Amino acid sequence: MNFFKISGFFFFYFVVVGVYVIFMPKILQMLGYSAPHIGAIFALAPLMRFFVPFFFLKHIELTPKIFYFALAGATLSIALFYPTIHSFYLFIFPNMLLGACLGMILPYVETYAMEHLGKERFGKSRLFGSIGFMLIGIVLARHLETYTNGLHYLLIASSLTAFFAYLLTQNNPHFSKEKEKATTVFSLLHVKYLWISLFLMQVSFGAFYNFFTIYETEHGISLETTSYLWAFGVICEIILFYFQAPLLRRFSLLNLVRFGVTLTSLRWFLLYAFPSSLLVSYATQSLHAFSFALHHTAALSLLYTLYAQKKLAAQFYYGISFGLGGFFGAFIAGFFYGSYLYLYASIIALFSLGSLYLFKERE
């Protein structure tokens, strides 16, 4: 039963992410927002995800009460999109609130999922998030006649995320336990090279998340075909999530993280070297299974072996990699956009790989 609740949570949480990432930029464009204003709005959530974990280093614990406040805050922030979306300055505040709340919600549930299901079964539950992300991309693309349709989907998905999260945590003895006991002070520095690698990995992804569609269409691949490339990458991600258990049992977590980073560097280099090849584009999208799905599970599992405060480790994982790394990745990709974009991304991924080797030798 918990598998169903966890999977339901992942499904609707990533529907929220899908609507926000895929369609909100288009909605803001429909409402007359300029590109700099859109960029500023979407820089807020990653930055908030980066700052939030620092509040939990001392004195504050991510308890069920705070978790429920975060769920309510996420839904409230989306409800505030309706009256504020026509004003750039007013729209800043609900986006900041949403980013802060999402920075608490996912680590709280994902930590429990990893502990309860184990890293072998975790992927089979997490893949429902990928399914939700892919399905909303298909469904809402056909129903975005007005901007309010997108907000309706966002609000409904947020409410259902809160519903499944409540079902999972209410009267669950795991969540009523005392705060995580730590024999050591939480420190980023003693495994700093691992954190640097996770940060650089997501910086390299800035070229993909923000400019893949533009890059492909500028090199002669149609927008419709590019949408199929996105869907193909998610399908490969889902397949890997389902079948990753043997890999996690056979190989060390550190070697799997290295493997994911290595293939990511190769992925970006192939996009640079063969920008107009549809076959190569599909090949690079197949690598998304390893550069995201396998890397994500292995990296999160590795952090859980290194830290007693697992929820806090997960918060910093999302804050440093997807938060700070996503922010700088978008900024750098925008600055360097051009024919050499993915060569730069490949080099950044290589630096991420090098940091992992320093992690083994020195830490």
CSV table of C-alpha atoms in Angstrom, one decimal:
chain,number,residue,atom,x,y,z
A,1,MET,CA,0.0,0.0,0.0
A,2,ASN,CA,2.9,2.4,0.8
A,3,PHE,CA,4.3,1.7,-2.7
A,4,PHE,CA,1.0,3.0,-4.2
A,5,LYS,CA,1.1,6.1,-2.0
A,6,ILE,CA,4.7,6.9,-2.8
A,7,SER,CA,4.2,6.3,-6.5
A,8,GLY,CA,1.1,8.5,-6.4
A,9,PHE,CA,3.0,11.2,-4.7
A,10,PHE,CA,5.8,11.0,-7.3
A,11,PHE,CA,3.3,11.0,-10.2
A,12,PHE,CA,1.5,14.2,-9.2
A,13,TYR,CA,4.6,16.0,-7.8
A,14,PHE,CA,6.3,15.7,-11.2
A,15,VAL,CA,3.1,16.7,-13.0
A,16,VAL,CA,3.5,19.9,-11.1
A,17,VAL,CA,7.1,20.1,-12.1
A,18,GLY,CA,6.2,19.4,-15.7
A,19,VAL,CA,3.6,22.1,-15.9
A,20,TYR,CA,5.9,24.6,-14.3
A,21,VAL,CA,9.0,23.8,-16.4
A,22,ILE,CA,7.4,23.0,-19.8
A,23,PHE,CA,4.4,25.3,-19.9
A,24,MET,CA,4.8,28.2,-17.5
A,25,PRO,CA,7.5,30.0,-19.7
A,26,LYS,CA,5.0,29.8,-22.6
A,27,ILE,CA,2.2,31.0,-20.4
A,28,LEU,CA,4.3,34.0,-19.3
A,29,GLN,CA,5.2,34.7,-22.9
A,30,MET,CA,1.5,34.6,-23.9
A,31,LEU,CA,0.9,37.3,-21.2
A,32,GLY,CA,3.6,39.6,-22.6
A,33,TYR,CA,6.5,38.9,-20.3
A,34,SER,CA,9.9,39.7,-21.8
A,35,ALA,CA,12.7,37.1,-22.0
A,36,PRO,CA,14.7,38.7,-19.2
A,37,HIS,CA,11.6,38.8,-17.0
A,38,ILE,CA,10.8,35.1,-17.7
A,39,GLY,CA,14.5,34.2,-16.9
A,40,ALA,CA,14.3,36.1,-13.7
A,41,ILE,CA,11.1,34.4,-12.6
A,42,PHE,CA,12.6,30.9,-13.3
A,43,ALA,CA,15.8,31.7,-11.5
A,44,LEU,CA,14.0,32.2,-8.2
A,45,ALA,CA,12.8,28.7,-7.5
A,46,PRO,CA,16.3,27.0,-7.9
A,47,LEU,CA,17.8,29.7,-5.7
A,48,MET,CA,15.3,29.2,-3.0
A,49,ARG,CA,15.9,25.4,-3.2
A,50,PHE,CA,19.6,26.2,-2.6
A,51,PHE,CA,19.0,28.5,0.4
A,52,VAL,CA,16.4,26.5,2.3
A,53,PRO,CA,18.6,23.6,3.5
A,54,PHE,CA,20.8,26.0,5.4
A,55,PHE,CA,17.9,26.9,7.7
A,56,PHE,CA,17.9,23.2,8.8
A,57,LEU,CA,21.6,22.9,9.7
A,58,LYS,CA,20.9,24.0,13.3
A,59,HIS,CA,17.9,24.3,15.6
A,60,ILE,CA,15.3,23.5,12.9
A,61,GLU,CA,14.3,19.9,12.0
A,62,LEU,CA,12.2,18.9,9.0
A,63,THR,CA,9.3,17.5,11.0
A,64,PRO,CA,5.8,16.4,9.9
A,65,LYS,CA,4.4,19.7,11.0
A,66,ILE,CA,6.8,21.7,8.9
A,67,PHE,CA,6.3,19.2,6.0
A,68,TYR,CA,2.5,19.9,6.2
A,69,PHE,CA,3.1,23.6,6.2
A,70,ALA,CA,5.3,23.2,3.1
A,71,LEU,CA,2.5,21.2,1.4
A,72,ALA,CA,0.0,23.9,2.2
A,73,GLY,CA,2.4,26.6,1.2
A,74,ALA,CA,3.0,25.0,-2.2
A,75,THR,CA,-0.7,24.9,-2.9
A,76,LEU,CA,-1.2,28.4,-1.6
A,77,SER,CA,1.6,29.8,-3.7
A,78,ILE,CA,0.0,28.3,-6.9
A,79,ALA,CA,-3.4,29.7,-5.9
A,80,LEU,CA,-1.7,33.1,-5.7
A,81,PHE,CA,-0.6,32.7,-9.3
A,82,TYR,CA,-4.1,33.7,-10.4
A,83,PRO,CA,-4.2,37.2,-8.9
A,84,THR,CA,-0.5,38.0,-9.3
A,85,ILE,CA,0.5,36.6,-12.7
A,86,HIS,CA,-0.2,39.9,-14.6
A,87,SER,CA,2.3,41.7,-12.5
A,88,PHE,CA,6.0,40.8,-12.7
A,89,TYR,CA,6.8,42.2,-9.3
A,90,LEU,CA,3.9,40.6,-7.5
A,91,PHE,CA,4.5,37.3,-9.3
A,92,ILE,CA,7.9,37.1,-7.8
A,93,PHE,CA,6.6,36.3,-4.3
A,94,PRO,CA,4.5,33.2,-4.9
A,95,ASN,CA,7.3,31.8,-7.1
A,96,MET,CA,9.8,32.3,-4.2
A,97,LEU,CA,7.4,30.6,-1.8
A,98,LEU,CA,6.8,27.7,-4.3
A,99,GLY,CA,10.6,27.1,-4.7
A,100,ALA,CA,11.1,27.1,-0.9
A,101,CYS,CA,8.3,24.6,-0.3
A,102,LEU,CA,9.3,22.3,-3.1
A,103,GLY,CA,12.8,22.3,-1.6
A,104,MET,CA,11.3,20.7,1.5
A,105,ILE,CA,8.6,18.4,0.1
A,106,LEU,CA,10.5,16.1,-2.2
A,107,PRO,CA,13.5,15.3,0.0
A,108,TYR,CA,11.1,14.5,2.9
A,109,VAL,CA,9.3,11.8,0.9
A,110,GLU,CA,12.2,10.6,-1.2
A,111,THR,CA,14.3,9.9,1.9
A,112,TYR,CA,11.5,7.7,3.3
A,113,ALA,CA,11.0,6.0,-0.1
A,114,MET,CA,14.7,5.1,-0.3
A,115,GLU,CA,14.7,3.7,3.2
A,116,HIS,CA,11.3,1.9,3.0
A,117,LEU,CA,11.7,0.5,-0.5
A,118,GLY,CA,15.4,0.1,-0.7
A,119,LYS,CA,17.5,1.4,-3.6
A,120,GLU,CA,16.5,-1.6,-5.7
A,121,ARG,CA,12.7,-1.0,-5.5
A,122,PHE,CA,13.0,2.8,-5.3
A,123,GLY,CA,13.4,3.2,-9.1
A,124,LYS,CA,10.2,1.3,-9.8
A,125,SER,CA,8.3,3.8,-7.7
A,126,ARG,CA,10.2,6.9,-8.9
A,127,LEU,CA,9.5,6.0,-12.5
A,128,PHE,CA,5.9,7.1,-11.9
A,129,GLY,CA,7.2,10.6,-11.6
A,130,SER,CA,8.7,10.4,-15.0
A,131,ILE,CA,5.4,9.0,-16.4
A,132,GLY,CA,3.6,12.0,-14.8
A,133,PHE,CA,6.1,14.5,-16.3
A,134,MET,CA,5.8,12.9,-19.8
A,135,LEU,CA,2.0,12.6,-19.7
A,136,ILE,CA,1.3,16.2,-18.7
A,137,GLY,CA,3.6,17.3,-21.5
A,138,ILE,CA,1.4,15.4,-24.0
A,139,VAL,CA,-2.0,16.3,-22.5
A,140,LEU,CA,-1.6,20.0,-21.7
A,141,ALA,CA,0.0,20.7,-25.0
A,142,ARG,CA,-3.4,20.1,-26.5
A,143,HIS,CA,-5.4,22.1,-23.9
A,144,LEU,CA,-3.4,25.3,-23.5
A,145,GLU,CA,-5.9,27.5,-25.3
A,146,THR,CA,-5.8,30.0,-22.4
A,147,TYR,CA,-3.2,30.6,-19.7
A,148,THR,CA,-5.8,29.8,-17.0
A,149,ASN,CA,-5.9,26.1,-18.2
A,150,GLY,CA,-2.3,25.8,-17.3
A,151,LEU,CA,-2.9,27.2,-13.9
A,152,HIS,CA,-5.9,24.9,-13.3
A,153,TYR,CA,-3.7,21.8,-14.1
A,154,LEU,CA,-1.0,23.2,-11.8
A,155,LEU,CA,-3.4,23.7,-8.9
A,156,ILE,CA,-5.1,20.4,-9.3
A,157,ALA,CA,-1.8,18.5,-9.5
A,158,SER,CA,-0.5,20.4,-6.4
A,159,SER,CA,-3.6,19.5,-4.4
A,160,LEU,CA,-3.3,15.8,-5.4
A,161,THR,CA,0.4,15.8,-4.5
A,162,ALA,CA,-0.6,17.1,-1.0
A,163,PHE,CA,-3.3,14.5,-0.8
A,164,PHE,CA,-1.0,11.5,-1.5
A,165,ALA,CA,1.7,13.0,0.8
A,166,TYR,CA,-0.9,13.2,3.6
A,167,LEU,CA,-2.0,9.7,3.0
A,168,LEU,CA,1.6,8.4,3.2
A,169,THR,CA,2.6,10.3,6.3
A,170,GLN,CA,-0.6,10.4,8.4
A,171,ASN,CA,-0.5,7.7,11.2
A,172,ASN,CA,2.8,6.4,9.7
A,173,PRO,CA,5.0,5.5,12.7
A,174,HIS,CA,8.1,6.3,10.6
A,175,PHE,CA,7.2,10.0,10.5
A,176,SER,CA,6.3,10.2,14.2
A,177,LYS,CA,9.8,9.2,15.3
A,178,GLU,CA,12.1,11.5,17.1
A,179,LYS,CA,14.4,13.7,14.9
A,180,GLU,CA,17.3,12.1,13.2
A,181,LYS,CA,20.0,11.3,15.6
A,182,ALA,CA,23.4,12.4,14.4
A,183,THR,CA,26.7,11.4,16.0
A,184,THR,CA,28.6,14.0,14.0
A,185,VAL,CA,27.8,17.6,12.9
A,186,PHE,CA,26.5,17.8,9.3
A,187,SER,CA,29.3,19.1,7.1
A,188,LEU,CA,29.6,19.7,3.4
A,189,LEU,CA,33.4,20.0,3.6
A,190,HIS,CA,34.4,16.5,4.5
A,191,VAL,CA,33.0,15.3,1.1
A,192,LYS,CA,33.4,18.6,-0.7
A,193,TYR,CA,34.6,17.0,-4.0
A,194,LEU,CA,31.4,14.9,-4.2
A,195,TRP,CA,29.3,18.1,-3.7
A,196,ILE,CA,31.4,19.9,-6.3
A,197,SER,CA,30.8,17.1,-8.8
A,198,LEU,CA,27.0,17.1,-8.2
A,199,PHE,CA,27.0,20.9,-8.7
A,200,LEU,CA,29.0,20.8,-11.9
A,201,MET,CA,26.9,17.9,-13.3
A,202,GLN,CA,23.8,20.1,-13.1
A,203,VAL,CA,25.6,23.1,-14.5
A,204,SER,CA,26.3,21.1,-17.6
A,205,PHE,CA,22.6,20.2,-17.8
A,206,GLY,CA,21.8,23.9,-18.2
A,207,ALA,CA,22.5,23.6,-21.9
A,208,PHE,CA,20.0,20.8,-22.2
A,209,TYR,CA,17.1,21.9,-20.0
A,210,ASN,CA,17.1,25.5,-21.3
A,211,PHE,CA,18.3,25.3,-25.0
A,212,PHE,CA,17.9,21.7,-26.3
A,213,THR,CA,14.7,22.6,-28.2
A,214,ILE,CA,16.1,25.8,-29.6
A,215,TYR,CA,19.4,24.1,-30.6
A,216,GLU,CA,17.7,21.2,-32.4
A,217,THR,CA,15.3,23.3,-34.3
A,218,GLU,CA,18.0,25.7,-35.4
A,219,HIS,CA,19.8,22.8,-36.9
A,220,GLY,CA,17.0,21.6,-39.1
A,221,ILE,CA,15.1,19.3,-36.8
A,222,SER,CA,11.4,20.1,-36.6
A,223,LEU,CA,9.7,21.2,-33.4
A,224,GLU,CA,7.4,18.1,-33.6
A,225,THR,CA,10.3,15.8,-34.0
A,226,THR,CA,12.1,17.6,-31.1
A,227,SER,CA,9.1,16.9,-28.9
A,228,TYR,CA,9.5,13.2,-29.8
A,229,LEU,CA,13.1,13.4,-28.7
A,230,TRP,CA,12.1,14.8,-25.3
A,231,ALA,CA,9.5,12.0,-24.9
A,232,PHE,CA,12.0,9.3,-26.0
A,233,GLY,CA,14.5,10.5,-23.4
A,234,VAL,CA,11.9,10.2,-20.7
A,235,ILE,CA,10.9,6.7,-21.9
A,236,CYS,CA,14.5,5.6,-21.6
A,237,GLU,CA,14.7,7.1,-18.1
A,238,ILE,CA,11.6,5.1,-17.1
A,239,ILE,CA,13.0,1.9,-18.4
A,240,LEU,CA,16.3,2.4,-16.5
A,241,PHE,CA,14.4,3.3,-13.3
A,242,TYR,CA,12.6,0.0,-13.6
A,243,PHE,CA,15.6,-2.2,-14.4
A,244,GLN,CA,18.4,-0.5,-12.5
A,245,ALA,CA,18.3,-2.8,-9.5
A,246,PRO,CA,20.9,-5.4,-10.9
A,247,LEU,CA,23.3,-2.5,-11.6
A,248,LEU,CA,22.9,-1.1,-8.1
A,249,ARG,CA,23.6,-4.6,-6.6
A,250,ARG,CA,26.6,-5.4,-8.8
A,251,PHE,CA,28.6,-2.1,-8.9
A,252,SER,CA,29.7,0.4,-6.3
A,253,LEU,CA,27.6,3.5,-6.0
A,254,LEU,CA,30.6,5.7,-6.7
A,255,ASN,CA,31.5,3.9,-9.9
A,256,LEU,CA,27.9,4.2,-11.0
A,257,VAL,CA,27.9,8.0,-10.4
A,258,ARG,CA,31.2,8.2,-12.4
A,259,PHE,CA,29.7,6.1,-15.2
A,260,GLY,CA,26.7,8.5,-15.4
A,261,VAL,CA,28.9,11.5,-15.5
A,262,THR,CA,31.1,10.0,-18.2
A,263,LEU,CA,28.2,9.2,-20.4
A,264,THR,CA,26.8,12.7,-19.8
A,265,SER,CA,30.1,14.3,-21.1
A,266,LEU,CA,29.9,12.0,-24.1
A,267,ARG,CA,26.3,12.9,-24.7
A,268,TRP,CA,27.0,16.6,-24.8
A,269,PHE,CA,30.0,16.1,-27.1
A,270,LEU,CA,28.0,14.1,-29.6
A,271,LEU,CA,25.4,16.9,-29.7
A,272,TYR,CA,28.2,19.4,-30.4
A,273,ALA,CA,29.9,17.2,-33.1
A,274,PHE,CA,26.7,16.1,-34.9
A,275,PRO,CA,24.2,18.9,-34.4
A,276,SER,CA,22.1,18.1,-37.5
A,277,SER,CA,22.0,14.3,-37.2
A,278,LEU,CA,18.6,13.0,-36.0
A,279,LEU,CA,20.1,9.5,-35.4
A,280,VAL,CA,22.7,11.0,-33.1
A,281,SER,CA,20.1,13.1,-31.3
A,282,TYR,CA,18.1,10.0,-30.5
A,283,ALA,CA,21.3,8.2,-29.4
A,284,THR,CA,22.1,11.1,-27.0
A,285,GLN,CA,18.6,11.0,-25.6
A,286,SER,CA,18.9,7.3,-24.9
A,287,LEU,CA,21.8,8.3,-22.6
A,288,HIS,CA,19.4,10.3,-20.5
A,289,ALA,CA,18.7,7.0,-18.8
A,290,PHE,CA,22.2,6.9,-17.4
A,291,SER,CA,22.9,10.7,-17.1
A,292,PHE,CA,19.8,11.3,-15.1
A,293,ALA,CA,18.0,8.2,-13.8
A,294,LEU,CA,21.0,6.0,-12.8
A,295,HIS,CA,23.1,9.0,-11.7
A,296,HIS,CA,20.2,10.3,-9.6
A,297,THR,CA,19.6,7.0,-7.7
A,298,ALA,CA,23.3,6.3,-7.3
A,299,ALA,CA,24.2,9.8,-6.1
A,300,LEU,CA,21.3,9.9,-3.6
A,301,SER,CA,22.1,6.4,-2.3
A,302,LEU,CA,25.8,7.4,-1.9
A,303,LEU,CA,24.9,10.4,0.1
A,304,TYR,CA,22.7,8.3,2.4
A,305,THR,CA,25.7,6.1,3.1
A,306,LEU,CA,27.8,9.2,4.0
A,307,TYR,CA,25.4,11.1,6.2
A,308,ALA,CA,23.3,10.1,9.2
A,309,GLN,CA,21.0,13.1,8.6
A,310,LYS,CA,19.5,11.7,5.5
A,311,LYS,CA,16.6,14.2,5.0
A,312,LEU,CA,19.1,17.1,5.3
A,313,ALA,CA,21.5,15.4,2.9
A,314,ALA,CA,18.7,15.1,0.4
A,315,GLN,CA,17.7,18.7,0.8
A,316,PHE,CA,21.3,19.8,0.1
A,317,TYR,CA,21.5,17.4,-2.8
A,318,TYR,CA,18.6,19.1,-4.5
A,319,GLY,CA,19.7,22.6,-3.3
A,320,ILE,CA,23.3,22.4,-4.5
A,321,SER,CA,22.8,20.4,-7.7
A,322,PHE,CA,19.4,21.2,-9.1
A,323,GLY,CA,19.1,24.5,-7.2
A,324,LEU,CA,22.5,26.3,-7.4
A,325,GLY,CA,23.7,24.2,-10.3
A,326,GLY,CA,20.5,24.7,-12.2
A,327,PHE,CA,20.7,28.5,-11.7
A,328,PHE,CA,24.3,28.8,-12.9
A,329,GLY,CA,23.7,26.2,-15.7
A,330,ALA,CA,20.9,28.4,-17.1
A,331,PHE,CA,22.9,31.6,-16.8
A,332,ILE,CA,26.1,30.1,-18.4
A,333,ALA,CA,24.1,28.4,-21.2
A,334,GLY,CA,22.4,31.6,-22.0
A,335,PHE,CA,25.8,33.5,-22.1
A,336,PHE,CA,27.6,30.9,-24.2
A,337,TYR,CA,24.7,29.8,-26.5
A,338,GLY,CA,26.0,29.1,-30.0
A,339,SER,CA,27.6,26.3,-32.0
A,340,TYR,CA,30.1,25.5,-29.1
A,341,LEU,CA,27.4,25.3,-26.4
A,342,TYR,CA,27.5,21.6,-26.0
A,343,LEU,CA,31.3,21.4,-26.2
A,344,TYR,CA,31.4,23.7,-23.1
A,345,ALA,CA,28.8,21.5,-21.4
A,346,SER,CA,30.9,18.4,-22.2
A,347,ILE,CA,34.0,20.0,-20.7
A,348,ILE,CA,32.0,21.0,-17.5
A,349,ALA,CA,30.9,17.4,-17.2
A,350,LEU,CA,34.5,16.3,-17.4
A,351,PHE,CA,35.4,18.6,-14.6
A,352,SER,CA,32.5,16.9,-12.6
A,353,LEU,CA,34.1,13.6,-13.4
A,354,GLY,CA,37.6,14.8,-12.3
A,355,SER,CA,36.1,16.0,-9.0
A,356,LEU,CA,34.8,12.5,-8.4
A,357,TYR,CA,38.3,11.1,-8.6
A,358,LEU,CA,39.6,13.7,-6.2
A,359,PHE,CA,36.7,12.6,-3.9
A,360,LYS,CA,38.0,9.0,-3.8
A,361,GLU,CA,41.7,9.8,-3.3
A,362,ARG,CA,41.3,12.6,-0.7
A,363,GLU,CA,38.0,12.0,1.1
